[in-house]
PDB file of C-alpha atoms in Angstrom:
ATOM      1  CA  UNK A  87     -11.464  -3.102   0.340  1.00  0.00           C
ATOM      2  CA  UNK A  88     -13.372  -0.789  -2.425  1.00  0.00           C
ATOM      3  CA  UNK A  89     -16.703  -0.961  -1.885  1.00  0.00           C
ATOM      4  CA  UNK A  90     -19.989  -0.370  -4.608  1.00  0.00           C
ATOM      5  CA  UNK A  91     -23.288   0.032  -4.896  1.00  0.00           C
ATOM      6  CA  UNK A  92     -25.185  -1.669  -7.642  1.00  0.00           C
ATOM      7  CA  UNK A  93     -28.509  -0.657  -8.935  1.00  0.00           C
ATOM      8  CA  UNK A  94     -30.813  -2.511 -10.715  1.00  0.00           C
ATOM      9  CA  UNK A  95     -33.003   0.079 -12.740  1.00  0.00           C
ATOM     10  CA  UNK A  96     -35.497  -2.716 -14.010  1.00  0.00           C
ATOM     11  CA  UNK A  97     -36.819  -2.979 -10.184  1.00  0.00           C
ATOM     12  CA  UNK A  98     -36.958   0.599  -9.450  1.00  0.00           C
ATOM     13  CA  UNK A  99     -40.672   1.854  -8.999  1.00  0.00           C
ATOM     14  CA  UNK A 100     -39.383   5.071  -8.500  1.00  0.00           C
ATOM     15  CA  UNK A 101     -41.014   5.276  -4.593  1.00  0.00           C
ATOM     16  CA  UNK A 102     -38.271   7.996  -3.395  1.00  0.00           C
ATOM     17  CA  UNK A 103     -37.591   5.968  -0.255  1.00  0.00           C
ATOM     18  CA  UNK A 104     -33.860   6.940  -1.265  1.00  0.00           C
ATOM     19  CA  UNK A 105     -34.137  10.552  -1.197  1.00  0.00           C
ATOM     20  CA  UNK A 106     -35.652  10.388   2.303  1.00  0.00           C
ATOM     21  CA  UNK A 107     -33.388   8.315   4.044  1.00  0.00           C
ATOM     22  CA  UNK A 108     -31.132  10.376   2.764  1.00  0.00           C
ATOM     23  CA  UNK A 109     -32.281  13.546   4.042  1.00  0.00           C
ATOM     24  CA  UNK A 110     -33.272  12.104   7.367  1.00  0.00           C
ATOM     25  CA  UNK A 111     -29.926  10.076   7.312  1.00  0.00           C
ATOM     26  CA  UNK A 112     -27.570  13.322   7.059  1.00  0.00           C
ATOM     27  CA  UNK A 113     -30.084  15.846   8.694  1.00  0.00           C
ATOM     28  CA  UNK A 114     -30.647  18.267   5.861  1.00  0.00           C
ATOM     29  CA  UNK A 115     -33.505  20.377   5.759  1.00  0.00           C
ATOM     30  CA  UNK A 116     -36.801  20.106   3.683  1.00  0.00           C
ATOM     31  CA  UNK A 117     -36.628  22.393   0.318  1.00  0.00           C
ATOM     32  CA  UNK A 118     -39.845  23.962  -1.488  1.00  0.00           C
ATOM     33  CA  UNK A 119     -39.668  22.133  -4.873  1.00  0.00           C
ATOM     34  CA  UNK A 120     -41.430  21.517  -7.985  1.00  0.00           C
ATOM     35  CA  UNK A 121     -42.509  18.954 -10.344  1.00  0.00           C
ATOM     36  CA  UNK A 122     -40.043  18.503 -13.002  1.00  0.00           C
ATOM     37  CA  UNK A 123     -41.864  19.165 -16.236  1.00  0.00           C
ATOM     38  CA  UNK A 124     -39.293  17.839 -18.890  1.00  0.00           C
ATOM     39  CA  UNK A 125     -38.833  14.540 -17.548  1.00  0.00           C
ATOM     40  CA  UNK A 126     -42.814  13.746 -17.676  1.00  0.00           C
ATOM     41  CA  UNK A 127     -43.709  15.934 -14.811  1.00  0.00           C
ATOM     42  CA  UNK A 128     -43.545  13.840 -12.051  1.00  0.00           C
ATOM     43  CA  UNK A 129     -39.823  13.976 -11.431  1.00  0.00           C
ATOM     44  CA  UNK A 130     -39.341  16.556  -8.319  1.00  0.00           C
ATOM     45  CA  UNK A 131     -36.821  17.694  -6.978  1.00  0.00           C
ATOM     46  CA  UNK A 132     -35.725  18.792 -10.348  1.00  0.00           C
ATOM     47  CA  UNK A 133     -31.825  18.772  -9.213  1.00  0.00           C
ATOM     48  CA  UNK A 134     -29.045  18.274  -6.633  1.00  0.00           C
ATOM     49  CA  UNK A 135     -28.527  20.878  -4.576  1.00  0.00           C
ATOM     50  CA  UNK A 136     -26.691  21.657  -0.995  1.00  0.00           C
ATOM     51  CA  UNK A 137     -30.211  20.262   0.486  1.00  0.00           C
ATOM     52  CA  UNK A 138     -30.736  17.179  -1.511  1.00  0.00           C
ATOM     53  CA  UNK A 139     -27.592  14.593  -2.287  1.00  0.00           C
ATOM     54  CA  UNK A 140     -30.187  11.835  -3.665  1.00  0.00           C
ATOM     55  CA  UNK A 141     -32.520  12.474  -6.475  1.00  0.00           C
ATOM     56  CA  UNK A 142     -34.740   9.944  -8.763  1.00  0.00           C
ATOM     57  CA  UNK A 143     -34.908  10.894 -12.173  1.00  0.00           C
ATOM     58  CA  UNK A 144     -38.079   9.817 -14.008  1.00  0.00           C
ATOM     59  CA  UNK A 145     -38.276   8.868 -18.085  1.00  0.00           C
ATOM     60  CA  UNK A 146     -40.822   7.897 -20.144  1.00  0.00           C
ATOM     61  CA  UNK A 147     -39.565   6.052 -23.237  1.00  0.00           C
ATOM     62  CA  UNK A 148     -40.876   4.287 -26.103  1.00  0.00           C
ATOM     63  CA  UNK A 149     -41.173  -0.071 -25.984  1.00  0.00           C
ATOM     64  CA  UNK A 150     -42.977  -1.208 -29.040  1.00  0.00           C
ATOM     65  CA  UNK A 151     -44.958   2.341 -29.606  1.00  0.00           C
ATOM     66  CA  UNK A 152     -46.294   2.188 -26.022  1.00  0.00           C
ATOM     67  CA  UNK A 153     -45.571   4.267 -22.883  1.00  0.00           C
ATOM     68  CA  UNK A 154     -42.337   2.737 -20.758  1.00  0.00           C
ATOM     69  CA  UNK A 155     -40.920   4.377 -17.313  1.00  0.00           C
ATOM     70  CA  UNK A 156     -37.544   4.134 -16.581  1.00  0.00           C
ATOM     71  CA  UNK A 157     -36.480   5.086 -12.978  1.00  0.00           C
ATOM     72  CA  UNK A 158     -32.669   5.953 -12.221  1.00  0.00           C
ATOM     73  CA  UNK A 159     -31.561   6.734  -8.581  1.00  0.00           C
ATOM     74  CA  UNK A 160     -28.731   9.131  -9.026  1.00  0.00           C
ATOM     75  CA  UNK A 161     -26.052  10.869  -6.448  1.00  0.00           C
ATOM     76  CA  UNK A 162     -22.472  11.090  -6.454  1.00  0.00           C
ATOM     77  CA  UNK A 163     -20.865   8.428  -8.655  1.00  0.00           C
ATOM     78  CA  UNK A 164     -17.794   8.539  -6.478  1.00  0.00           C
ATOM     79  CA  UNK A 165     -15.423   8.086  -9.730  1.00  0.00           C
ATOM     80  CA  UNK A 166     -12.140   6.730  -9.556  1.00  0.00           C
ATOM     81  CA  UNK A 167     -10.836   9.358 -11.944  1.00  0.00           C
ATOM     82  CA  UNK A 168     -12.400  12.382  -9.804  1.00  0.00           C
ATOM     83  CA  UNK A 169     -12.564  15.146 -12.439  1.00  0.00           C
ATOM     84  CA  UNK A 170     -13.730  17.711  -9.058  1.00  0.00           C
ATOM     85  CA  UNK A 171     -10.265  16.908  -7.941  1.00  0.00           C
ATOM     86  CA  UNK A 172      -8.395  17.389 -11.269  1.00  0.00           C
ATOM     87  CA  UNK A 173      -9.917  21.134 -10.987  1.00  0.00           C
ATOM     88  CA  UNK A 174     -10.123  22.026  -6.868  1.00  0.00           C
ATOM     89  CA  UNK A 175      -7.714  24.784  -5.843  1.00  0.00           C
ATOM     90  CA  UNK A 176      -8.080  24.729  -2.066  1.00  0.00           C
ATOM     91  CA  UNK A 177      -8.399  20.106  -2.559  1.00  0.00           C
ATOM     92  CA  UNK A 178     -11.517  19.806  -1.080  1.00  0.00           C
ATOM     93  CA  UNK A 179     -12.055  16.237  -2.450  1.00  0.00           C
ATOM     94  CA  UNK A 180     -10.258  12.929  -1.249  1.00  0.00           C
ATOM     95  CA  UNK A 181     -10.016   9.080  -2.450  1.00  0.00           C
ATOM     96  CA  UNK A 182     -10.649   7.345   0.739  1.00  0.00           C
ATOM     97  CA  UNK A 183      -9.612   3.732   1.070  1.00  0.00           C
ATOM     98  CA  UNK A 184     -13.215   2.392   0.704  1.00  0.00           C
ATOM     99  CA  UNK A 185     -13.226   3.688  -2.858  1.00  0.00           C
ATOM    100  CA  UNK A 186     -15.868   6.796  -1.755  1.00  0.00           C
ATOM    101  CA  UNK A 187     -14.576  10.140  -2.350  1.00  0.00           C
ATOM    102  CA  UNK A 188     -15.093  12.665   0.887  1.00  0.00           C
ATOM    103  CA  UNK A 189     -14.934  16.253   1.081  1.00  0.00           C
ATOM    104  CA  UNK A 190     -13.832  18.631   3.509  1.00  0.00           C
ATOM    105  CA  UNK A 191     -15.848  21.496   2.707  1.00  0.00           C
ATOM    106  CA  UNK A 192     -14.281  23.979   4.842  1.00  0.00           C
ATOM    107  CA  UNK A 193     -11.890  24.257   2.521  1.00  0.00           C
ATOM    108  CA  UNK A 194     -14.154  25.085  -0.342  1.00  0.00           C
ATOM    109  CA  UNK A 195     -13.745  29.021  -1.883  1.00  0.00           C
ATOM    110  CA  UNK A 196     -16.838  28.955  -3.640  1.00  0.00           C
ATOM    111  CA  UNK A 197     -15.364  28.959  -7.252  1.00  0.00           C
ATOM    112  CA  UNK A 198     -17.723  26.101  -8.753  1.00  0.00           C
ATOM    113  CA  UNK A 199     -15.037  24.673 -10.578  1.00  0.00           C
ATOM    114  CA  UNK A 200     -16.186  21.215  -9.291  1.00  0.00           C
ATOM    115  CA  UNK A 201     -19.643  21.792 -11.019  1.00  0.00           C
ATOM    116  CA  UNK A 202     -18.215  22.380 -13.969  1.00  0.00           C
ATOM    117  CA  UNK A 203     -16.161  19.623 -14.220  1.00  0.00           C
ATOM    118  CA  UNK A 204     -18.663  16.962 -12.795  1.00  0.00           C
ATOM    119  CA  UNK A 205     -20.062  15.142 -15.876  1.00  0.00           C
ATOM    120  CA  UNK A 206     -22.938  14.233 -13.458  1.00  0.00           C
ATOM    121  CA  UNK A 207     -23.879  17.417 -12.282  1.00  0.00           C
ATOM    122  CA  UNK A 208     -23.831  16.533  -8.745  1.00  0.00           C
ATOM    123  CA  UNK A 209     -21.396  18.900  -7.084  1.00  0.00           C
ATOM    124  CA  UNK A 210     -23.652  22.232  -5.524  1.00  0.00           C
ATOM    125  CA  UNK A 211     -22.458  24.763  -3.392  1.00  0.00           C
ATOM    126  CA  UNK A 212     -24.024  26.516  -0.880  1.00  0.00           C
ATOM    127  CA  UNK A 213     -23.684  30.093  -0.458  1.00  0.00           C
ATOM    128  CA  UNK A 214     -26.387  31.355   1.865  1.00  0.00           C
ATOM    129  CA  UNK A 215     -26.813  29.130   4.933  1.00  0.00           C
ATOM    130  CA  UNK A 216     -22.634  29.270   5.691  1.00  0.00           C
ATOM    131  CA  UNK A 217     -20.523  31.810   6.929  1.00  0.00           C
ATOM    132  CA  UNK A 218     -18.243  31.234   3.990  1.00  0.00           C
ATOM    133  CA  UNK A 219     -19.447  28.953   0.842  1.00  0.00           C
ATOM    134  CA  UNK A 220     -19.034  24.933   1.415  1.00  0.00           C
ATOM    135  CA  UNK A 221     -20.074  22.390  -1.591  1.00  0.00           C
ATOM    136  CA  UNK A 222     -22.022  19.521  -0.743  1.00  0.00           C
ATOM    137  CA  UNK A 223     -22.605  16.080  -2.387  1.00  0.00           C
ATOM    138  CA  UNK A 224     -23.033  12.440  -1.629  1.00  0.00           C
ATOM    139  CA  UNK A 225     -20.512  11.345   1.341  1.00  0.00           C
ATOM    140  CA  UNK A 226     -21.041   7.402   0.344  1.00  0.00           C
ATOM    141  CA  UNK A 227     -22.669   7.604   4.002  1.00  0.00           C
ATOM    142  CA  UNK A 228     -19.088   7.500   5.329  1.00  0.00           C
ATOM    143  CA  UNK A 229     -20.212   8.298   8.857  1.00  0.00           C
ATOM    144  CA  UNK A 230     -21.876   4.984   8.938  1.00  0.00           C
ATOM    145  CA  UNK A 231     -19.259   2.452   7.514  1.00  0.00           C
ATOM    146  CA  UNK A 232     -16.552   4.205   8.877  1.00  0.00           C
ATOM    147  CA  UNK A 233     -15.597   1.314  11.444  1.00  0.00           C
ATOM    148  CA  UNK A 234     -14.417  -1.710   9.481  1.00  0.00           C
ATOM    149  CA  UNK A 235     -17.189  -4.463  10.287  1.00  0.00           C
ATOM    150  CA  UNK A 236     -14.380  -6.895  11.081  1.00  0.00           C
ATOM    151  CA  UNK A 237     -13.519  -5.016  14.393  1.00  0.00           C
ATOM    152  CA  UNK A 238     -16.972  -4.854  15.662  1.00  0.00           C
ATOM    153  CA  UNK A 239     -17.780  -5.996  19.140  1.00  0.00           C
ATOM    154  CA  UNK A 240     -20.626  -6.395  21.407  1.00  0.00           C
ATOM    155  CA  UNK A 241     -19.479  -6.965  24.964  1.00  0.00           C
ATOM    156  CA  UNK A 242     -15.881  -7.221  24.273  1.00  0.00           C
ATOM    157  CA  UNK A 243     -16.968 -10.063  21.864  1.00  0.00           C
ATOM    158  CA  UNK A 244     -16.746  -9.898  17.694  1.00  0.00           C
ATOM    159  CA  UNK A 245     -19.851  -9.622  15.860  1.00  0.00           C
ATOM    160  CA  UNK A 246     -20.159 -13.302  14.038  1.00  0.00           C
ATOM    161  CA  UNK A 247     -22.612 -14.985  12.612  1.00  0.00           C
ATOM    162  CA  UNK A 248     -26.206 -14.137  11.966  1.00  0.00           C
ATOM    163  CA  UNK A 249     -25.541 -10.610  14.536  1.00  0.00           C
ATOM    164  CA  UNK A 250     -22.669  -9.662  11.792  1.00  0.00           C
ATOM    165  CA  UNK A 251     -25.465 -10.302   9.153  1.00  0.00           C
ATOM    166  CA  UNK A 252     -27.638  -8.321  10.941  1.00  0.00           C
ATOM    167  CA  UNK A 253     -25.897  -5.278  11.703  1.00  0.00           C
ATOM    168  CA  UNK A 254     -24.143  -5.196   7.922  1.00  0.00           C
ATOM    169  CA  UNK A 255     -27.852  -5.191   7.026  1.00  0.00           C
ATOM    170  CA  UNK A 256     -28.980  -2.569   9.148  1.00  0.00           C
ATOM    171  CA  UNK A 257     -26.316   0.105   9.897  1.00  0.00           C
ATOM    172  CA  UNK A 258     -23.071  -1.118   7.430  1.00  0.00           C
ATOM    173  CA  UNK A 259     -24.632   0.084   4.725  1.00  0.00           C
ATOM    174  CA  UNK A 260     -25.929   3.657   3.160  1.00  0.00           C
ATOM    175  CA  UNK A 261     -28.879   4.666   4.166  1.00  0.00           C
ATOM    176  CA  UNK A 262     -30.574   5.295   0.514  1.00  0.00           C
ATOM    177  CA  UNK A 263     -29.595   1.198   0.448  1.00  0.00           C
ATOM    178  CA  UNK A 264     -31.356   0.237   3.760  1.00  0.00           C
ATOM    179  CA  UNK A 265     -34.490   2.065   2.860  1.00  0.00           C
ATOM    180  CA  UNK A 266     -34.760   0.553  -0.806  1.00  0.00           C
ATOM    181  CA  UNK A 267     -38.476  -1.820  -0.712  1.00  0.00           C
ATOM    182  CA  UNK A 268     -37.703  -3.407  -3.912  1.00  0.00           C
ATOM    183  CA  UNK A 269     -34.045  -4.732  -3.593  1.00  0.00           C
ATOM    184  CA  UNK A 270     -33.098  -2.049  -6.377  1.00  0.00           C
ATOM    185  CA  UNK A 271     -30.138  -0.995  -4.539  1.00  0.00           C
ATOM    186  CA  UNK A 272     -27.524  -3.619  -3.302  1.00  0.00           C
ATOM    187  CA  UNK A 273     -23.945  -2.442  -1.355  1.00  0.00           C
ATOM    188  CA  UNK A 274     -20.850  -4.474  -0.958  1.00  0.00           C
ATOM    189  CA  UNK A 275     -17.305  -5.068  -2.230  1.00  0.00           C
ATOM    190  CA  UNK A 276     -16.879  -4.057  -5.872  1.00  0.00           C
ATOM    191  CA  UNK A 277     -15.713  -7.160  -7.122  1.00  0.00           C
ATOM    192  CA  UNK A 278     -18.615  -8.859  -6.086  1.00  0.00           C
ATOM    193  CA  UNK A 279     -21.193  -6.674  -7.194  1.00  0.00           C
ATOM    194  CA  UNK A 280     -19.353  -6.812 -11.153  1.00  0.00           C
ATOM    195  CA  UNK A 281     -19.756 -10.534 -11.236  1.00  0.00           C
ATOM    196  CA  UNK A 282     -23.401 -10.709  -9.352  1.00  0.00           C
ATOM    197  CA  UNK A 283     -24.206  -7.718 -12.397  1.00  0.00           C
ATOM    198  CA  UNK A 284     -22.366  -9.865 -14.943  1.00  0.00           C
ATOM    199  CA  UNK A 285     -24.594 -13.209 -13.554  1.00  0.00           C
ATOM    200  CA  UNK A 286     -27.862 -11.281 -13.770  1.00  0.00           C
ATOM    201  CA  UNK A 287     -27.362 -10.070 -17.582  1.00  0.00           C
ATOM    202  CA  UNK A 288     -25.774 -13.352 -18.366  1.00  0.00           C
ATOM    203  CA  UNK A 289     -29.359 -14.936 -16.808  1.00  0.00           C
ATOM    204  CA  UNK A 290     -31.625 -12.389 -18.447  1.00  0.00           C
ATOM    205  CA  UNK A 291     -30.256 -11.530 -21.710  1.00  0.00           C
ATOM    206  CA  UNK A 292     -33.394  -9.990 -23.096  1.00  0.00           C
ATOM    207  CA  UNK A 293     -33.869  -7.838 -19.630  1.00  0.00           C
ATOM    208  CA  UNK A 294     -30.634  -6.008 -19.849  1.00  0.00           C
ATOM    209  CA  UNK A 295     -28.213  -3.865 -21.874  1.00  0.00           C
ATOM    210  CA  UNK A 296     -25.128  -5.904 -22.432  1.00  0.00           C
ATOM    211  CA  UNK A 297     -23.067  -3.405 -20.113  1.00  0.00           C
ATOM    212  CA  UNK A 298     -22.890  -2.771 -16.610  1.00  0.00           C
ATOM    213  CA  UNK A 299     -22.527   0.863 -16.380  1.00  0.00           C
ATOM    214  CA  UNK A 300     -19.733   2.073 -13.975  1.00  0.00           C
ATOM    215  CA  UNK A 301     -17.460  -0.600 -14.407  1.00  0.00           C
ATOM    216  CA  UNK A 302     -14.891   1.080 -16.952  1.00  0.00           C
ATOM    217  CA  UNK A 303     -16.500   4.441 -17.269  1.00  0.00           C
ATOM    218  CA  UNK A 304     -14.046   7.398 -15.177  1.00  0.00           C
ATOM    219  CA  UNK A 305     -11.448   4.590 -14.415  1.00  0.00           C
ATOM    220  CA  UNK A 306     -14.547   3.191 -12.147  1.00  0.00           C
ATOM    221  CA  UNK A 307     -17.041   4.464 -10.156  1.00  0.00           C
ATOM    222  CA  UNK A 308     -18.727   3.044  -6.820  1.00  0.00           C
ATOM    223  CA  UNK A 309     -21.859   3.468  -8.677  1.00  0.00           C
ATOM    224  CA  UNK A 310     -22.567   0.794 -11.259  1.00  0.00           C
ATOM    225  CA  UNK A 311     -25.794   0.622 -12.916  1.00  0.00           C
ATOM    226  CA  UNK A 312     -28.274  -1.721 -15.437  1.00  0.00           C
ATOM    227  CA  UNK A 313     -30.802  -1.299 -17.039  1.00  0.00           C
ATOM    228  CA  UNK A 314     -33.242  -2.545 -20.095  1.00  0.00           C
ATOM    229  CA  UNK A 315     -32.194   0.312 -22.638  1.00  0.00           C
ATOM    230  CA  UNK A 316     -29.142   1.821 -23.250  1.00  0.00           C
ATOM    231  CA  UNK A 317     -27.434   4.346 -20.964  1.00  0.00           C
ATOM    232  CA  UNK A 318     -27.802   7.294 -23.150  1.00  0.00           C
ATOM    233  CA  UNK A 319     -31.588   7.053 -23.078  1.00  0.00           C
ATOM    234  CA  UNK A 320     -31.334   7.557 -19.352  1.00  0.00           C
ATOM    235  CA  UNK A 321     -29.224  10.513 -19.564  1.00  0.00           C
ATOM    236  CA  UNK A 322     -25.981   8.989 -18.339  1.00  0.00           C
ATOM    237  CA  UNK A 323     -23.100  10.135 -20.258  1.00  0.00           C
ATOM    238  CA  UNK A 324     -21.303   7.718 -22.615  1.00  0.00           C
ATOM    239  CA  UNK A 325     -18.455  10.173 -23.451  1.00  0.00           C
ATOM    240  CA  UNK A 326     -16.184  11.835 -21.283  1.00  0.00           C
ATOM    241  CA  UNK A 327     -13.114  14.516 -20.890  1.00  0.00           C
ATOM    242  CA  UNK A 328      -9.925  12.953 -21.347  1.00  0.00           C
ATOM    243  CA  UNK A 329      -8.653  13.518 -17.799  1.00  0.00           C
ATOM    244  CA  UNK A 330      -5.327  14.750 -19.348  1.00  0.00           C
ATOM    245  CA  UNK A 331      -7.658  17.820 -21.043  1.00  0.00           C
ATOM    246  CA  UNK A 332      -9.055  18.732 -17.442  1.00  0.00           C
ATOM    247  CA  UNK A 333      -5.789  18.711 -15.299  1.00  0.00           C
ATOM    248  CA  UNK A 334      -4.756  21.059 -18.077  1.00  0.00           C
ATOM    249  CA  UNK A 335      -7.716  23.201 -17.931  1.00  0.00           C
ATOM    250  CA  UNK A 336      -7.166  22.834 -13.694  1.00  0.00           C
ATOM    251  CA  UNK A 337      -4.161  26.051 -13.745  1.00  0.00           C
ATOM    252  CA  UNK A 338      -7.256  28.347 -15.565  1.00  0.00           C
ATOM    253  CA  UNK A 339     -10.028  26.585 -13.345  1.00  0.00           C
ATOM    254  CA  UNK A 340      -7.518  27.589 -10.552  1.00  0.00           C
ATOM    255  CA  UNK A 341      -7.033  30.835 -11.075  1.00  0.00           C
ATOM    256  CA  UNK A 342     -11.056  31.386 -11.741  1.00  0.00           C
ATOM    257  CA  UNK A 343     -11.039  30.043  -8.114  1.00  0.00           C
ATOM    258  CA  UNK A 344      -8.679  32.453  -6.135  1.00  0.00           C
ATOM    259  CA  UNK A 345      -9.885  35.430  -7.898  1.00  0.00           C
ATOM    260  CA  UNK A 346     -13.311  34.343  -6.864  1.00  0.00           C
ATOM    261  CA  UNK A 347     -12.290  33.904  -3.424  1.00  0.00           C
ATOM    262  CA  UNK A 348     -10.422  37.339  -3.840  1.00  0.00           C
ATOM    263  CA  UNK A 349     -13.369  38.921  -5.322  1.00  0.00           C
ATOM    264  CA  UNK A 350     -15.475  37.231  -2.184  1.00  0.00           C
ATOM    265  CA  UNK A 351     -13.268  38.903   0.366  1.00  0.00           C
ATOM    266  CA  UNK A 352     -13.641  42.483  -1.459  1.00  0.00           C
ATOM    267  CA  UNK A 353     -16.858  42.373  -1.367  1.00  0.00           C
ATOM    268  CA  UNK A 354     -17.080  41.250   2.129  1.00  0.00           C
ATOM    269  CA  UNK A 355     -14.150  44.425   3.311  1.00  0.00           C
ATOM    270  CA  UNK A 356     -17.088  46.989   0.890  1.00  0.00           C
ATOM    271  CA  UNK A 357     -19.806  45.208   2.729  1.00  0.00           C
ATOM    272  CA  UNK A 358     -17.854  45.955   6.631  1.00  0.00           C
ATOM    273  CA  UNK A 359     -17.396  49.440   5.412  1.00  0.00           C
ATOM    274  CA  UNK A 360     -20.270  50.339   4.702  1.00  0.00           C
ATOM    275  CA  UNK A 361     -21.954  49.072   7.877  1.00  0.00           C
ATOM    276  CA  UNK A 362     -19.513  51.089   9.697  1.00  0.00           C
ATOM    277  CA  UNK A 363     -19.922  54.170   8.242  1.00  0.00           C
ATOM    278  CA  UNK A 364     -23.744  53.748   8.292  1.00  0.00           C
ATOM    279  CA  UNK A 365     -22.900  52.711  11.989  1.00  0.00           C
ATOM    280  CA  UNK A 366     -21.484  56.163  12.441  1.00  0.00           C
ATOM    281  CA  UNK A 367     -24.271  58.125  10.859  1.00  0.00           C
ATOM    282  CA  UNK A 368     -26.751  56.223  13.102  1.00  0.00           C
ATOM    283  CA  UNK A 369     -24.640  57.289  16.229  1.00  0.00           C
ATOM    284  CA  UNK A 370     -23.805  60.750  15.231  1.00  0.00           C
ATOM    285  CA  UNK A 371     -28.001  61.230  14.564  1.00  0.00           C
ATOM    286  CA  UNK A 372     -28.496  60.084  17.982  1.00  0.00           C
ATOM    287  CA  UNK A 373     -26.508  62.591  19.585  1.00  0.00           C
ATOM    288  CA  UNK A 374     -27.251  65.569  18.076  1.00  0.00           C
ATOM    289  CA  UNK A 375     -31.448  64.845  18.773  1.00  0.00           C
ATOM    290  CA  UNK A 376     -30.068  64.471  22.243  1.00  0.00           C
TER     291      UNK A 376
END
């Protein structure tokens, strides 16, 4: 079963209750920020980073010649066509089943080809809290859907009922999606969500773009999105690399990669060498004050 998450940017007040479950969902540690002054200046944190997987981007457009917020929750878009894949040397990213794409960061070299090729700018890669780099994004909280909710059990019994409700509701889900007040943020199979997006636009013609964002774009992505203006005015991209033109550019990307990771273990042999022979000085000083 691929699984979605739909969001509804006409009920987003923009509260942030996403970002923090996500932090406090995954563990990750608080960042020193600031207010994001091109979006309107309340937008903050300003970017994804190794720290923060979940950010709301603010925008202040114009309805009619008066003032008009637009809030868009935005993360990995966990795209069918993965164009991080197309370009990873060491294949850090995976399709899983469930639609989300993982990544096993321990086998990430640090070349940032993945940022590059991201048309979302989510991929970021951390290089000073690690022994060696890792890049971090969105996991789709895989850690908490991981068992399928069918083989759930509670004494040796199957969940059923209003329990399976409950638990779907409560820990089946990602986290951003449980902590959402305003019912912006709805997860289940992806077939469902298209036609409950399709219903709602269908419903409200004059509330929504004709489009539900996500459903063709990359081949797919497990992020689909609507909204009351078009997509472009929300700084989602429309227009995309043929994915032919980035597994070509993937040998060059490639090579950028291992001489990176070449590069990182020079510097790393320079760095042990000069320890030891300032090692040796140290000593050497040391005996002959003796």
């Amino acid at each position: 079963m691929i699984y979605a998450c739909l969001v509804d940017t006409t009920r987003c007040i923009g509260c942030r209750a996403c970002q923090v479950a996500c932090k406090q969902s995954n563990g990750l540690k608080a960042e020193k920020t600031k207010f994001y002054a091109a979006s309107g200046g309340y937008q903050n944190p300003p970017k994804f980073s190794p720290y923060t997987r979940t950010i709301v981007t603010f925008h202040e457009l114009a309805d009619g010649g008066k003032p008009k917020w637009v809030f868009v929750k935005r993360q990995c878009m966990h795209c069918s066509e993965m164009p991080c894949a197309d370009v990873c040397a060491p294949q850090v990213f995976r399709r899983t089943p469930t639609g989300a794409v993982a990544c096993d960061s321990a086998k990430c070299i640090g070349c940032a080809a993945c940022v590059d090729a991201c048309p979302f700018g989510v991929p970021a890669i951390d290089y000073w809290d690690v022994d060696t780099p890792h890049m971090r994004k969105c996991t789709f909280c895989l850690e908490r859907c991981a068992t399928p909710i069918e083989r759930l059990q509670v004494n040796g019994r199957p969940l059923t009922g209003a329990a399976l409700a409950r638990h779907r509701a409560s820990f089946h889900t990602p986290a951003c999606v449980k902590a959402c007040p305003t019912g912006a943020l709805t997860f289940g199979p992806r077939p469902r969500l298209l036609s409950e997006a399709h219903r709602r636009i269908a419903a409200a013609p004059a509330q929504y773009v004709d489009h539900v964002y996500g459903e063709k774009e990359l081949g797919g992505l497990g992020w689909l999105y609507l909204a009351t203006v078009p997509f472009e005015q929300l700084g989602l991209p429309t227009r995309f690399v043929p994915r032919a033109d980035f597994q070509g550019m993937g040998a060059v990307r490639r090579t950028r990669g291992w001489l990176a990771s070449l590069g990182g273990a020079f510097g790393a042999v320079l760095a042990g060498c000069g320890w030891f022979f300032r090692r040796r000085d140290e000593i050497r000083s040391l005996h002959e004050n003796r």
